[in-house]
Amino acid sequence: MGGYGSGSHPTVYQYRVEDSLTLDVNYLLRNRWRTGGMLSWSRCGKKIAAIGYKLNVAENFVRLYYTWNQIERIDYEVQLTFILRYFGGGQYFFLCPECGGRAMKLYKSPPSKYFHCRTCQHLTYQSCRESHRWDKLYARWAAKWKLPAQAVKDVFKKYA
């Protein structure tokens, strides 16, 4: 008893997608292929971040430049790729700078310096954290009424 790996594991905090800055390839390309500009994010009417970008579709990259922690200047390129669709047209994707995978959105979580895909940033969604919020209560009511827990859960979801 008490061997390697037994016992509780330390909980690692996962940042949420909703707390991160999001860079969307469709948003950049929807602005009539502007070759550059500024993007800014705000919460509650207060500007929280801004970055500059230069879009080079001919060579398939976006150059991002911004200041991190009000000290360090960050300037790097994110590659773009174009995929043809089955029924015509096509879709641009970012290539994640860390893993090289295709992503329509790149995220920058609060402790991170760079924009990466959701997997590389280890991000989760708020809905994933809340999906089993009431399960213990449903199980308690199911035991009290001598019903299957799933039946109680389905009844409450139907009227929620």
mmCIF file of N, CA and C in Angstrom, residues 14-17 20 96-109 112 114-125:
data_model
loop_
_atom_site.group_PDB
_atom_site.id
_atom_site.type_symbol
_atom_site.label_atom_id
_atom_site.label_comp_id
_atom_site.label_asym_id
_atom_site.label_seq_id
_atom_site.Cartn_x
_atom_site.Cartn_y
_atom_site.Cartn_z
ATOM 1 N N GLN A 14 -6.485 24.695 -15.016
ATOM 2 C CA GLN A 14 -6.579 24.877 -16.456
ATOM 3 C C GLN A 14 -7.284 26.194 -16.720
ATOM 4 N N TYR A 15 -6.647 27.029 -17.505
ATOM 5 C CA TYR A 15 -7.286 28.275 -17.891
ATOM 6 C C TYR A 15 -8.400 27.983 -18.874
ATOM 7 N N ARG A 16 -9.367 28.883 -18.931
ATOM 8 C CA ARG A 16 -10.504 28.722 -19.823
ATOM 9 C C ARG A 16 -10.272 29.466 -21.130
ATOM 10 N N VAL A 17 -10.924 29.000 -22.174
ATOM 11 C CA VAL A 17 -10.896 29.688 -23.461
ATOM 12 C C VAL A 17 -11.464 31.093 -23.283
ATOM 13 N N SER A 20 -8.960 33.757 -22.259
ATOM 14 C CA SER A 20 -7.811 33.926 -23.142
ATOM 15 C C SER A 20 -8.108 34.922 -24.256
ATOM 16 N N CYS A 96 -0.255 25.947 -35.937
ATOM 17 C CA CYS A 96 0.166 26.267 -34.574
ATOM 18 C C CYS A 96 1.695 26.346 -34.516
ATOM 19 N N PRO A 97 2.256 27.434 -33.973
ATOM 20 C CA PRO A 97 3.713 27.558 -33.899
ATOM 21 C C PRO A 97 4.382 26.485 -33.049
ATOM 22 N N GLU A 98 3.640 25.887 -32.119
ATOM 23 C CA GLU A 98 4.245 24.900 -31.225
ATOM 24 C C GLU A 98 4.147 23.479 -31.775
ATOM 25 N N CYS A 99 2.934 23.044 -32.157
ATOM 26 C CA CYS A 99 2.761 21.649 -32.578
ATOM 27 C C CYS A 99 2.636 21.478 -34.090
ATOM 28 N N GLY A 100 2.381 22.564 -34.829
ATOM 29 C CA GLY A 100 2.258 22.480 -36.273
ATOM 30 C C GLY A 100 0.898 22.025 -36.763
ATOM 31 N N GLY A 101 -0.056 21.854 -35.846
ATOM 32 C CA GLY A 101 -1.393 21.424 -36.234
ATOM 33 C C GLY A 101 -2.220 22.573 -36.797
ATOM 34 N N ARG A 102 -3.256 22.212 -37.572
ATOM 35 C CA ARG A 102 -4.147 23.236 -38.126
ATOM 36 C C ARG A 102 -5.119 23.710 -37.061
ATOM 37 N N ALA A 103 -5.374 25.020 -37.040
ATOM 38 C CA ALA A 103 -6.329 25.590 -36.101
ATOM 39 C C ALA A 103 -6.960 26.831 -36.709
ATOM 40 N N MET A 104 -8.258 26.984 -36.525
ATOM 41 C CA MET A 104 -8.922 28.188 -37.008
ATOM 42 C C MET A 104 -8.751 29.336 -36.023
ATOM 43 N N LYS A 105 -8.490 28.988 -34.766
ATOM 44 C CA LYS A 105 -8.284 30.009 -33.748
ATOM 45 C C LYS A 105 -7.025 29.692 -32.966
ATOM 46 N N LEU A 106 -6.293 30.741 -32.632
ATOM 47 C CA LEU A 106 -5.147 30.621 -31.735
ATOM 48 C C LEU A 106 -5.462 31.402 -30.473
ATOM 49 N N TYR A 107 -4.939 30.925 -29.353
ATOM 50 C CA TYR A 107 -5.254 31.515 -28.054
ATOM 51 C C TYR A 107 -3.972 31.901 -27.335
ATOM 52 N N LYS A 108 -4.087 32.935 -26.505
ATOM 53 C CA LYS A 108 -2.997 33.335 -25.617
ATOM 54 C C LYS A 108 -3.569 33.379 -24.217
ATOM 55 N N SER A 109 -3.226 32.370 -23.407
ATOM 56 C CA SER A 109 -3.711 32.330 -22.031
ATOM 57 C C SER A 109 -2.934 33.341 -21.193
ATOM 58 N N SER A 112 0.906 32.860 -20.707
ATOM 59 C CA SER A 112 1.674 32.539 -21.901
ATOM 60 C C SER A 112 2.155 33.798 -22.620
ATOM 61 N N TYR A 114 2.973 33.579 -26.048
ATOM 62 C CA TYR A 114 2.674 33.420 -27.460
ATOM 63 C C TYR A 114 1.267 32.884 -27.691
ATOM 64 N N PHE A 115 0.791 33.048 -28.920
ATOM 65 C CA PHE A 115 -0.480 32.479 -29.353
ATOM 66 C C PHE A 115 -0.216 31.064 -29.858
ATOM 67 N N HIS A 116 -0.981 30.101 -29.332
ATOM 68 C CA HIS A 116 -0.907 28.705 -29.742
ATOM 69 C C HIS A 116 -2.318 28.154 -29.846
ATOM 70 N N CYS A 117 -2.441 26.924 -30.318
ATOM 71 C CA CYS A 117 -3.756 26.288 -30.406
ATOM 72 C C CYS A 117 -4.264 25.941 -29.003
ATOM 73 N N ARG A 118 -5.532 25.598 -28.916
ATOM 74 C CA ARG A 118 -6.163 25.321 -27.625
ATOM 75 C C ARG A 118 -5.506 24.133 -26.922
ATOM 76 N N THR A 119 -5.107 23.136 -27.676
ATOM 77 C CA THR A 119 -4.480 21.958 -27.091
ATOM 78 C C THR A 119 -3.128 22.301 -26.476
ATOM 79 N N CYS A 120 -2.309 23.059 -27.193
ATOM 80 C CA CYS A 120 -0.980 23.418 -26.686
ATOM 81 C C CYS A 120 -1.065 24.356 -25.476
ATOM 82 N N GLN A 121 -2.104 25.180 -25.426
ATOM 83 C CA GLN A 121 -2.287 26.084 -24.288
ATOM 84 C C GLN A 121 -2.942 25.382 -23.101
ATOM 85 N N HIS A 122 -3.394 24.131 -23.272
ATOM 86 C CA HIS A 122 -4.074 23.357 -22.229
ATOM 87 C C HIS A 122 -5.313 24.087 -21.728
ATOM 88 N N LEU A 123 -6.130 24.576 -22.669
ATOM 89 C CA LEU A 123 -7.327 25.334 -22.312
ATOM 90 C C LEU A 123 -8.544 24.432 -22.265
ATOM 91 N N THR A 124 -9.493 24.811 -21.439
ATOM 92 C CA THR A 124 -10.766 24.111 -21.342
ATOM 93 C C THR A 124 -11.885 25.125 -21.522
ATOM 94 N N TYR A 125 -13.094 24.639 -21.667
ATOM 95 C CA TYR A 125 -14.251 25.509 -21.789
ATOM 96 C C TYR A 125 -14.975 25.596 -20.449
#
